[in-house]
mmCIF file of C-alpha atoms in Angstrom:
data_model
loop_
_atom_site.group_PDB
_atom_site.id
_atom_site.type_symbol
_atom_site.label_atom_id
_atom_site.label_comp_id
_atom_site.label_asym_id
_atom_site.label_seq_id
_atom_site.Cartn_x
_atom_site.Cartn_y
_atom_site.Cartn_z
ATOM 1 C CA MET A 1 6.863 -11.953 18.549
ATOM 2 C CA ILE A 2 5.671 -13.565 15.321
ATOM 3 C CA SER A 3 8.609 -14.218 13.005
ATOM 4 C CA PRO A 4 8.045 -14.048 9.231
ATOM 5 C CA ILE A 5 9.507 -17.492 8.450
ATOM 6 C CA SER A 6 10.675 -20.020 11.008
ATOM 7 C CA HIS A 7 13.544 -21.606 9.084
ATOM 8 C CA PRO A 8 17.041 -21.615 10.617
ATOM 9 C CA GLN A 9 19.659 -19.672 8.704
ATOM 10 C CA PRO A 10 23.166 -21.126 8.266
ATOM 11 C CA SER A 11 25.886 -18.857 9.627
ATOM 12 C CA ASP A 12 29.050 -20.875 9.015
ATOM 13 C CA PRO A 13 31.610 -19.567 6.477
ATOM 14 C CA ALA A 14 30.929 -22.361 3.955
ATOM 15 C CA ALA A 15 27.226 -21.523 3.857
ATOM 16 C CA ARG A 16 27.996 -17.831 3.445
ATOM 17 C CA GLN A 17 30.348 -18.569 0.592
ATOM 18 C CA ALA A 18 27.554 -20.436 -1.200
ATOM 19 C CA ASP A 19 25.070 -17.609 -0.493
ATOM 20 C CA PHE A 20 27.022 -14.533 0.558
ATOM 21 C CA MET A 21 23.821 -12.636 1.450
ATOM 22 C CA PRO A 22 21.645 -15.092 3.404
ATOM 23 C CA ILE A 23 18.106 -13.748 3.834
ATOM 24 C CA LEU A 24 15.525 -15.481 6.015
ATOM 25 C CA GLY A 25 12.459 -13.856 4.487
ATOM 26 C CA THR A 26 10.454 -10.662 4.106
ATOM 27 C CA ASP A 27 10.326 -8.927 7.494
ATOM 28 C CA HIS A 28 7.851 -6.170 6.615
ATOM 29 C CA VAL A 29 6.817 -3.718 3.914
ATOM 30 C CA GLU A 30 6.515 -0.044 4.869
ATOM 31 C CA LEU A 31 4.345 2.381 2.937
ATOM 32 C CA TYR A 32 4.579 6.145 3.285
ATOM 33 C CA VAL A 33 0.978 7.367 3.220
ATOM 34 C CA SER A 34 -0.721 10.726 3.688
ATOM 35 C CA ASN A 35 -2.997 9.535 6.521
ATOM 36 C CA ALA A 36 -1.741 6.422 8.291
ATOM 37 C CA ARG A 37 -4.772 6.147 10.568
ATOM 38 C CA GLN A 38 -7.223 6.126 7.670
ATOM 39 C CA ALA A 39 -4.965 3.843 5.610
ATOM 40 C CA ALA A 40 -4.827 1.395 8.526
ATOM 41 C CA HIS A 41 -8.625 1.391 8.686
ATOM 42 C CA TYR A 42 -8.752 0.694 4.938
ATOM 43 C CA TYR A 43 -6.327 -2.242 5.084
ATOM 44 C CA GLN A 44 -8.192 -3.662 8.082
ATOM 45 C CA THR A 45 -11.622 -3.254 6.515
ATOM 46 C CA ALA A 46 -10.877 -4.119 2.885
ATOM 47 C CA PHE A 47 -8.000 -6.616 3.154
ATOM 48 C CA GLY A 48 -8.550 -8.148 6.591
ATOM 49 C CA PHE A 49 -5.221 -7.112 8.117
ATOM 50 C CA GLN A 50 -5.064 -7.321 11.908
ATOM 51 C CA PRO A 51 -3.804 -4.526 14.193
ATOM 52 C CA LEU A 52 -0.392 -5.309 15.667
ATOM 53 C CA ALA A 53 1.604 -2.282 16.823
ATOM 54 C CA TYR A 54 1.640 1.519 16.900
ATOM 55 C CA LYS A 55 4.192 4.311 17.183
ATOM 56 C CA GLY A 56 3.256 7.985 17.522
ATOM 57 C CA LEU A 57 3.024 10.910 19.905
ATOM 58 C CA GLU A 58 1.770 8.650 22.697
ATOM 59 C CA THR A 59 4.907 6.503 22.449
ATOM 60 C CA GLY A 60 7.330 9.433 22.224
ATOM 61 C CA SER A 61 7.618 9.637 18.428
ATOM 62 C CA ARG A 62 7.384 13.378 17.710
ATOM 63 C CA GLU A 63 7.910 13.323 13.929
ATOM 64 C CA LEU A 64 6.155 10.215 12.576
ATOM 65 C CA ALA A 65 3.153 8.000 13.294
ATOM 66 C CA SER A 66 3.195 4.360 12.178
ATOM 67 C CA TYR A 67 0.514 1.682 12.328
ATOM 68 C CA VAL A 68 1.607 -1.948 11.927
ATOM 69 C CA LEU A 69 -0.816 -4.535 10.540
ATOM 70 C CA GLN A 70 -0.350 -8.269 10.119
ATOM 71 C CA GLN A 71 -2.070 -11.124 8.305
ATOM 72 C CA GLY A 72 -0.392 -14.509 8.158
ATOM 73 C CA LYS A 73 3.313 -13.713 7.737
ATOM 74 C CA ILE A 74 2.642 -10.387 5.983
ATOM 75 C CA ARG A 75 3.405 -7.240 7.962
ATOM 76 C CA LEU A 76 2.472 -3.815 6.605
ATOM 77 C CA VAL A 77 3.769 -0.636 8.233
ATOM 78 C CA LEU A 78 1.835 2.534 7.358
ATOM 79 C CA THR A 79 3.732 5.735 8.162
ATOM 80 C CA SER A 80 2.716 9.411 8.022
ATOM 81 C CA PRO A 81 4.501 12.599 9.112
ATOM 82 C CA LEU A 82 3.265 14.559 12.129
ATOM 83 C CA ARG A 83 4.812 17.838 10.973
ATOM 84 C CA SER A 84 5.548 19.662 7.748
ATOM 85 C CA GLY A 85 9.028 19.772 6.265
ATOM 86 C CA THR A 86 9.859 16.083 6.771
ATOM 87 C CA ASP A 87 11.424 13.776 4.211
ATOM 88 C CA VAL A 88 8.418 11.470 4.594
ATOM 89 C CA GLY A 89 6.113 14.358 3.709
ATOM 90 C CA ARG A 90 8.272 15.278 0.733
ATOM 91 C CA HIS A 91 8.179 11.638 -0.440
ATOM 92 C CA ILE A 92 4.367 11.559 -0.237
ATOM 93 C CA ASP A 93 4.055 14.917 -2.002
ATOM 94 C CA GLN A 94 6.168 13.650 -4.913
ATOM 95 C CA HIS A 95 5.081 10.025 -5.178
ATOM 96 C CA GLY A 96 1.724 9.792 -3.433
ATOM 97 C CA ASP A 97 1.159 6.779 -1.194
ATOM 98 C CA GLY A 98 3.681 4.062 -1.967
ATOM 99 C CA VAL A 99 6.248 1.557 -0.749
ATOM 100 C CA LYS A 100 9.345 3.057 0.837
ATOM 101 C CA VAL A 101 10.823 -0.005 2.584
ATOM 102 C CA ALA A 102 10.999 -3.666 1.580
ATOM 103 C CA ALA A 103 12.558 -4.977 4.800
ATOM 104 C CA LEU A 104 14.558 -8.206 4.727
ATOM 105 C CA TRP A 105 14.890 -10.479 7.751
ATOM 106 C CA VAL A 106 18.529 -11.473 8.246
ATOM 107 C CA GLU A 107 20.643 -13.241 10.822
ATOM 108 C CA ASP A 108 23.308 -10.503 10.914
ATOM 109 C CA ALA A 109 22.320 -6.957 9.913
ATOM 110 C CA ASP A 110 25.842 -5.610 10.408
ATOM 111 C CA TYR A 111 27.321 -8.230 8.071
ATOM 112 C CA ALA A 112 24.535 -7.748 5.488
ATOM 113 C CA TYR A 113 25.108 -3.994 5.390
ATOM 114 C CA ARG A 114 28.891 -4.127 5.167
ATOM 115 C CA GLU A 115 28.854 -6.855 2.520
ATOM 116 C CA ALA A 116 26.282 -4.985 0.406
ATOM 117 C CA VAL A 117 28.105 -1.649 0.644
ATOM 118 C CA LYS A 118 31.423 -3.339 -0.145
ATOM 119 C CA ARG A 119 29.794 -4.690 -3.299
ATOM 120 C CA GLY A 120 28.498 -1.311 -4.428
ATOM 121 C CA ALA A 121 25.244 -0.591 -2.577
ATOM 122 C CA ARG A 122 24.407 3.006 -1.675
ATOM 123 C CA PRO A 123 24.100 3.265 2.120
ATOM 124 C CA TYR A 124 20.784 4.255 3.683
ATOM 125 C CA MET A 125 21.323 3.406 7.359
ATOM 126 C CA GLU A 126 24.509 2.268 9.050
ATOM 127 C CA PRO A 127 24.039 -0.612 11.501
ATOM 128 C CA ARG A 128 22.443 0.527 14.728
ATOM 129 C CA VAL A 129 21.069 -1.215 17.800
ATOM 130 C CA GLU A 130 17.601 -0.365 19.096
ATOM 131 C CA GLU A 131 16.600 -1.699 22.508
ATOM 132 C CA ASP A 132 13.714 -1.795 24.946
ATOM 133 C CA GLU A 133 12.566 -4.051 27.784
ATOM 134 C CA HIS A 134 11.889 -6.855 25.269
ATOM 135 C CA GLY A 135 15.442 -7.064 23.952
ATOM 136 C CA LYS A 136 17.374 -5.589 21.062
ATOM 137 C CA VAL A 137 17.114 -5.350 17.289
ATOM 138 C CA VAL A 138 19.918 -4.493 14.865
ATOM 139 C CA LEU A 139 18.860 -2.454 11.829
ATOM 140 C CA SER A 140 20.758 -1.343 8.728
ATOM 141 C CA GLY A 141 19.761 -0.444 5.195
ATOM 142 C CA ILE A 142 20.658 0.234 1.563
ATOM 143 C CA TYR A 143 18.958 1.962 -1.340
ATOM 144 C CA THR A 144 17.682 0.126 -4.398
ATOM 145 C CA PHE A 145 15.771 1.485 -7.457
ATOM 146 C CA GLY A 146 14.159 4.906 -7.103
ATOM 147 C CA GLU A 147 13.855 5.852 -3.438
ATOM 148 C CA VAL A 148 13.038 2.319 -2.301
ATOM 149 C CA VAL A 149 15.069 0.987 0.620
ATOM 150 C CA HIS A 150 15.987 -2.524 1.723
ATOM 151 C CA LEU A 151 16.165 -2.496 5.495
ATOM 152 C CA PHE A 152 18.086 -5.403 7.041
ATOM 153 C CA VAL A 153 16.377 -6.517 10.267
ATOM 154 C CA GLU A 154 18.156 -8.754 12.793
ATOM 155 C CA ARG A 155 15.702 -9.734 15.525
ATOM 156 C CA LYS A 156 17.042 -12.936 17.077
ATOM 157 C CA ASP A 157 17.479 -11.174 20.448
ATOM 158 C CA TYR A 158 14.064 -9.497 20.459
ATOM 159 C CA ARG A 159 10.769 -10.738 21.920
ATOM 160 C CA GLY A 160 8.620 -7.629 21.529
ATOM 161 C CA ILE A 161 5.518 -7.149 19.424
ATOM 162 C CA PHE A 162 7.344 -5.599 16.426
ATOM 163 C CA LEU A 163 10.327 -3.280 16.979
ATOM 164 C CA PRO A 164 11.575 -1.124 19.870
ATOM 165 C CA GLY A 165 9.618 2.133 20.050
ATOM 166 C CA TYR A 166 6.314 0.466 19.188
ATOM 167 C CA GLN A 167 3.541 -0.472 21.587
ATOM 168 C CA LYS A 168 0.853 -3.096 21.190
ATOM 169 C CA TRP A 169 -2.129 -1.758 19.253
ATOM 170 C CA GLU A 170 -5.434 -3.219 20.413
ATOM 171 C CA PRO A 171 -8.422 -1.402 18.897
ATOM 172 C CA ALA A 172 -11.925 -2.778 19.359
ATOM 173 C CA TYR A 173 -12.378 -2.863 15.578
ATOM 174 C CA ARG A 174 -11.067 -6.167 14.193
ATOM 175 C CA PRO A 175 -12.625 -7.383 10.937
ATOM 176 C CA GLU A 176 -11.908 -11.019 10.114
ATOM 177 C CA PRO A 177 -8.825 -11.935 8.017
ATOM 178 C CA VAL A 178 -9.406 -12.965 4.398
ATOM 179 C CA GLY A 179 -6.802 -15.744 4.212
ATOM 180 C CA LEU A 180 -3.676 -13.903 3.056
ATOM 181 C CA LYS A 181 -0.550 -15.854 4.082
ATOM 182 C CA TYR A 182 2.779 -14.364 2.947
ATOM 183 C CA VAL A 183 4.475 -12.046 0.442
ATOM 184 C CA ASP A 184 5.021 -14.056 -2.743
ATOM 185 C CA HIS A 185 6.930 -11.376 -4.656
ATOM 186 C CA ILE A 186 7.407 -7.607 -4.938
ATOM 187 C CA VAL A 187 7.492 -6.015 -8.399
ATOM 188 C CA GLY A 188 9.516 -2.913 -9.272
ATOM 189 C CA ASN A 189 9.072 -0.552 -12.224
ATOM 190 C CA VAL A 190 12.196 1.158 -13.592
ATOM 191 C CA ARG A 191 12.943 3.483 -16.496
ATOM 192 C CA LEU A 192 13.561 2.349 -20.055
ATOM 193 C CA GLY A 193 17.104 1.023 -20.341
ATOM 194 C CA TYR A 194 17.576 0.526 -16.576
ATOM 195 C CA MET A 195 16.243 -3.003 -16.031
ATOM 196 C CA ASN A 196 19.591 -4.677 -16.709
ATOM 197 C CA LYS A 197 21.351 -2.199 -14.420
ATOM 198 C CA TRP A 198 19.157 -3.320 -11.517
ATOM 199 C CA VAL A 199 19.419 -6.978 -12.478
ATOM 200 C CA LYS A 200 23.194 -6.604 -12.215
ATOM 201 C CA TYR A 201 22.788 -4.743 -8.905
ATOM 202 C CA TYR A 202 20.783 -7.560 -7.325
ATOM 203 C CA GLU A 203 23.252 -10.120 -8.656
ATOM 204 C CA GLU A 204 26.391 -8.341 -7.468
ATOM 205 C CA VAL A 205 25.179 -6.647 -4.274
ATOM 206 C CA LEU A 206 22.682 -9.155 -2.870
ATOM 207 C CA GLY A 207 23.664 -12.401 -4.590
ATOM 208 C CA PHE A 208 20.321 -12.843 -6.354
ATOM 209 C CA LYS A 209 19.966 -14.919 -9.521
ATOM 210 C CA GLN A 210 17.838 -14.221 -12.568
ATOM 211 C CA ILE A 211 15.305 -17.046 -12.752
ATOM 212 C CA LEU A 212 12.969 -15.829 -15.517
ATOM 213 C CA SER A 213 12.991 -13.297 -18.334
ATOM 214 C CA PHE A 214 10.136 -11.898 -20.418
ATOM 215 C CA ASP A 215 10.606 -9.668 -23.451
ATOM 216 C CA ASP A 216 8.261 -7.419 -25.398
ATOM 217 C CA LYS A 217 7.030 -10.419 -27.408
ATOM 218 C CA ASP A 218 5.817 -12.091 -24.205
ATOM 219 C CA ILE A 219 4.181 -8.997 -22.678
ATOM 220 C CA SER A 220 2.635 -6.866 -25.396
ATOM 221 C CA THR A 221 -0.571 -5.813 -27.092
ATOM 222 C CA GLU A 222 -1.335 -3.921 -30.254
ATOM 223 C CA TYR A 223 -0.420 -0.668 -28.513
ATOM 224 C CA SER A 224 2.191 -1.166 -25.790
ATOM 225 C CA ALA A 225 4.722 -3.549 -24.268
ATOM 226 C CA LEU A 226 7.062 -4.120 -21.363
ATOM 227 C CA MET A 227 10.049 -6.279 -20.477
ATOM 228 C CA SER A 228 10.664 -8.012 -17.169
ATOM 229 C CA LYS A 229 13.322 -10.073 -15.396
ATOM 230 C CA VAL A 230 12.661 -11.993 -12.189
ATOM 231 C CA MET A 231 15.354 -11.997 -9.506
ATOM 232 C CA SER A 232 15.452 -14.491 -6.623
ATOM 233 C CA ASN A 233 17.708 -14.804 -3.596
ATOM 234 C CA GLY A 234 19.733 -17.910 -2.765
ATOM 235 C CA ASN A 235 17.039 -19.833 -0.877
ATOM 236 C CA GLY A 236 14.230 -18.697 -3.177
ATOM 237 C CA ARG A 237 12.210 -16.980 -0.451
ATOM 238 C CA ILE A 238 12.602 -13.463 -1.890
ATOM 239 C CA LYS A 239 11.576 -12.687 -5.477
ATOM 240 C CA PHE A 240 11.746 -9.299 -7.167
ATOM 241 C CA PRO A 241 10.508 -9.046 -10.764
ATOM 242 C CA ILE A 242 11.864 -5.855 -12.357
ATOM 243 C CA ASN A 243 9.891 -4.247 -15.201
ATOM 244 C CA GLU A 244 10.856 -1.625 -17.738
ATOM 245 C CA PRO A 245 8.752 -0.187 -20.577
ATOM 246 C CA ALA A 246 9.354 -1.312 -24.143
ATOM 247 C CA PRO A 247 8.812 0.916 -27.184
ATOM 248 C CA GLY A 248 5.212 0.807 -28.428
ATOM 249 C CA LEU A 249 2.596 2.808 -30.278
ATOM 250 C CA LYS A 250 1.089 4.126 -27.043
ATOM 251 C CA LYS A 251 1.957 4.570 -23.372
ATOM 252 C CA SER A 252 2.479 1.309 -21.475
ATOM 253 C CA GLN A 253 1.343 0.569 -17.925
ATOM 254 C CA VAL A 254 4.949 0.990 -16.740
ATOM 255 C CA GLU A 255 5.264 4.403 -18.392
ATOM 256 C CA GLU A 256 1.992 5.492 -16.792
ATOM 257 C CA TYR A 257 3.298 4.362 -13.407
ATOM 258 C CA LEU A 258 6.605 6.197 -13.842
ATOM 259 C CA GLU A 259 4.776 9.376 -14.878
ATOM 260 C CA PHE A 260 2.353 9.449 -11.950
ATOM 261 C CA TYR A 261 4.707 8.064 -9.306
ATOM 262 C CA GLU A 262 7.258 10.573 -10.585
ATOM 263 C CA GLY A 263 10.033 8.021 -10.487
ATOM 264 C CA GLU A 264 10.898 4.365 -10.142
ATOM 265 C CA GLY A 265 9.265 2.328 -7.413
ATOM 266 C CA VAL A 266 7.253 -0.694 -6.327
ATOM 267 C CA GLN A 267 4.426 -1.428 -8.758
ATOM 268 C CA HIS A 268 2.673 -4.165 -6.826
ATOM 269 C CA LEU A 269 2.797 -6.547 -3.906
ATOM 270 C CA ALA A 270 1.846 -10.151 -4.645
ATOM 271 C CA VAL A 271 0.358 -11.824 -1.573
ATOM 272 C CA ALA A 272 -0.399 -15.531 -1.377
ATOM 273 C CA THR A 273 -3.480 -17.406 -0.227
ATOM 274 C CA ASP A 274 -4.336 -21.094 0.158
ATOM 275 C CA ASN A 275 -7.864 -20.589 -1.200
ATOM 276 C CA ILE A 276 -8.101 -17.834 -3.778
ATOM 277 C CA ILE A 277 -11.835 -18.295 -4.362
ATOM 278 C CA GLN A 278 -12.682 -17.723 -0.691
ATOM 279 C CA THR A 279 -10.184 -14.867 -0.433
ATOM 280 C CA VAL A 280 -11.435 -13.048 -3.533
ATOM 281 C CA ARG A 281 -15.070 -13.460 -2.470
ATOM 282 C CA ALA A 282 -14.212 -11.934 0.898
ATOM 283 C CA LEU A 283 -12.249 -9.075 -0.677
ATOM 284 C CA ARG A 284 -15.035 -8.297 -3.148
ATOM 285 C CA SER A 285 -17.607 -8.237 -0.343
ATOM 286 C CA ARG A 286 -15.444 -5.638 1.432
ATOM 287 C CA GLY A 287 -15.214 -3.345 -1.572
ATOM 288 C CA VAL A 288 -11.867 -4.316 -3.124
ATOM 289 C CA GLU A 289 -12.030 -3.763 -6.883
ATOM 290 C CA PHE A 290 -10.236 -6.017 -9.365
ATOM 291 C CA LEU A 291 -9.152 -5.726 -12.977
ATOM 292 C CA GLN A 292 -11.670 -7.378 -15.286
ATOM 293 C CA VAL A 293 -10.723 -9.724 -18.114
ATOM 294 C CA PRO A 294 -13.225 -10.468 -20.916
ATOM 295 C CA GLY A 295 -15.400 -13.565 -20.632
ATOM 296 C CA SER A 296 -13.740 -14.929 -23.776
ATOM 297 C CA TYR A 297 -10.570 -15.525 -21.702
ATOM 298 C CA TYR A 298 -12.324 -18.537 -20.139
ATOM 299 C CA ASP A 299 -13.636 -20.071 -23.367
ATOM 300 C CA ALA A 300 -10.400 -21.966 -24.113
ATOM 301 C CA LEU A 301 -8.976 -21.959 -20.584
ATOM 302 C CA GLU A 302 -9.463 -25.654 -19.836
ATOM 303 C CA GLU A 303 -7.860 -26.560 -23.153
ATOM 304 C CA ARG A 304 -4.863 -24.348 -22.320
ATOM 305 C CA VAL A 305 -4.263 -25.288 -18.667
ATOM 306 C CA GLY A 306 -5.788 -28.774 -18.465
ATOM 307 C CA LYS A 307 -7.711 -30.191 -15.531
ATOM 308 C CA ILE A 308 -7.685 -28.141 -12.337
ATOM 309 C CA ASP A 309 -9.385 -28.525 -8.955
ATOM 310 C CA GLU A 310 -11.401 -25.310 -9.132
ATOM 311 C CA ASP A 311 -14.805 -24.780 -10.753
ATOM 312 C CA MET A 312 -14.351 -22.897 -14.037
ATOM 313 C CA ASN A 313 -17.672 -21.116 -13.554
ATOM 314 C CA GLU A 314 -16.517 -19.712 -10.210
ATOM 315 C CA LEU A 315 -13.242 -18.548 -11.747
ATOM 316 C CA ARG A 316 -15.157 -16.839 -14.560
ATOM 317 C CA GLU A 317 -17.574 -15.229 -12.098
ATOM 318 C CA LEU A 318 -14.748 -13.816 -9.976
ATOM 319 C CA GLY A 319 -12.341 -12.965 -12.813
ATOM 320 C CA ILE A 320 -9.536 -15.210 -11.540
ATOM 321 C CA LEU A 321 -6.779 -16.068 -14.044
ATOM 322 C CA VAL A 322 -5.066 -19.471 -14.354
ATOM 323 C CA ASP A 323 -1.726 -20.529 -15.816
ATOM 324 C CA ARG A 324 0.296 -23.738 -15.839
ATOM 325 C CA ASP A 325 4.007 -24.527 -15.952
ATOM 326 C CA ASP A 326 6.039 -27.742 -15.695
ATOM 327 C CA GLU A 327 5.632 -27.825 -11.904
ATOM 328 C CA GLY A 328 1.880 -27.276 -11.618
ATOM 329 C CA TYR A 329 -0.518 -24.376 -11.965
ATOM 330 C CA LEU A 330 -1.288 -21.043 -10.339
ATOM 331 C CA LEU A 331 -4.325 -18.828 -9.915
ATOM 332 C CA GLN A 332 -4.040 -15.045 -9.756
ATOM 333 C CA ILE A 333 -6.018 -11.821 -9.819
ATOM 334 C CA PHE A 334 -4.986 -8.167 -9.674
ATOM 335 C CA THR A 335 -6.637 -5.298 -7.822
ATOM 336 C CA ARG A 336 -7.115 -1.867 -9.249
ATOM 337 C CA ALA A 337 -4.788 0.808 -7.854
ATOM 338 C CA VAL A 338 -5.310 1.260 -4.113
ATOM 339 C CA GLN A 339 -4.719 5.034 -4.151
ATOM 340 C CA PRO A 340 -5.868 7.887 -6.441
ATOM 341 C CA ARG A 341 -2.705 7.819 -8.563
ATOM 342 C CA PRO A 342 -2.545 4.862 -11.008
ATOM 343 C CA THR A 343 0.486 3.422 -9.249
ATOM 344 C CA MET A 344 0.588 0.647 -6.628
ATOM 345 C CA PHE A 345 -1.797 -2.316 -6.601
ATOM 346 C CA PHE A 346 -1.983 -5.846 -5.189
ATOM 347 C CA GLU A 347 -1.883 -9.291 -6.737
ATOM 348 C CA ILE A 348 -3.612 -12.197 -5.013
ATOM 349 C CA ILE A 349 -1.953 -15.494 -5.949
ATOM 350 C CA GLN A 350 -2.417 -19.161 -5.122
ATOM 351 C CA ARG A 351 0.280 -21.592 -6.213
ATOM 352 C CA LYS A 352 -0.547 -25.243 -6.756
ATOM 353 C CA GLY A 353 2.960 -26.392 -7.589
ATOM 354 C CA ALA A 354 3.704 -23.693 -10.164
ATOM 355 C CA THR A 355 6.851 -21.641 -9.638
ATOM 356 C CA SER A 356 6.358 -19.243 -12.567
ATOM 357 C CA PHE A 357 4.539 -15.903 -12.794
ATOM 358 C CA GLY A 358 1.581 -16.441 -15.115
ATOM 359 C CA LYS A 359 3.149 -15.907 -18.531
ATOM 360 C CA GLY A 360 0.033 -17.293 -20.210
ATOM 361 C CA ASN A 361 -2.024 -14.519 -18.604
ATOM 362 C CA PHE A 362 0.182 -11.598 -19.592
ATOM 363 C CA LYS A 363 -1.776 -10.626 -22.680
ATOM 364 C CA ALA A 364 -5.174 -10.706 -20.944
ATOM 365 C CA LEU A 365 -3.774 -8.792 -17.977
ATOM 366 C CA PHE A 366 -2.048 -6.207 -20.156
ATOM 367 C CA GLU A 367 -5.243 -5.605 -22.122
ATOM 368 C CA ALA A 368 -7.199 -5.177 -18.879
ATOM 369 C CA LEU A 369 -4.659 -2.615 -17.701
ATOM 370 C CA GLU A 370 -4.875 -0.804 -21.034
ATOM 371 C CA ARG A 371 -8.651 -0.545 -20.672
ATOM 372 C CA GLU A 372 -8.100 1.098 -17.292
ATOM 373 C CA GLN A 373 -5.518 3.454 -18.822
ATOM 374 C CA ALA A 374 -7.947 4.413 -21.585
ATOM 375 C CA LEU A 375 -10.616 5.290 -18.998
ATOM 376 C CA ARG A 376 -8.081 7.577 -17.313
ATOM 377 C CA GLY A 377 -7.044 9.171 -20.602
ATOM 378 C CA ASN A 378 -3.506 7.827 -20.193
ATOM 379 C CA LEU A 379 -3.158 5.306 -23.034
#
């Protein structure tokens, strides 16, 4: 078994009092997709994810098929229904392909569930034990915004490949990884007026703290705007920025998402790399498409961010954005939507000391997204 993060988690009462919802890291992210086999091929081919585990008819799963992929500490689970009339099928019909589960690795899934529900969480799955010849896993879960679920995964007594019910998946086709390491953050889009509700939810139910806030003056263009607050858990390993649209002359990227996803949900997954230039070159060569910023973005970049290790010409060529904070700098780039609906996409990020989220790039990014919206007739 490959654990997401190998840090010990304190379990004594004093530690729990300081952080009443201790979370070790992101366990996995599950997407409901219309064709899990084809989606798995796409994430292998385009993003370099490696095959890990499988569940389907051959393993005794009569309703769902799931393919599990891994790269670094990132695990993606791609799930499709095997029959009509399932809740998974209904979810896909309404939302298209998208994130259903942001699973959190915990020391005690029973405690996490009962503490969260006591504090106001809506239950999704009561604690249950799943076992096979490799040991046991305890699972529980709660709802968050939209239909997104946080699954609590306790796996300290399990040595299997992923979870009970899955078998090792060993296809001959194994494209090389592209250098993705871990989930940096997961961004949610919620309706106008609901951002503060979910900020309060994460504070009260999961013990998160608000670490950053951006208003419509920070993230706006001539036509549209959004607001965002960044939530982080006690040890800083889990970060959830929450966006809501702000009033503007035209439809914002968040409003477009809410319209086509038909509800609140995960807007993008930010995945980290140690060498963004190599990673982006590899992704581009495999057909991944990125948002384009104008060449003028780079004209004053060195003046704005100061000296950096990377070659400015390479950053310009690849369309990589740079921002600096008091701790260092970061490099980031955003893919176009990875499904037909203009909903979920990926961010590739490399942090060189910076702990922020690229505030200096918001305007350029927002304008790039607006150009995409205009092409779709959705601005």
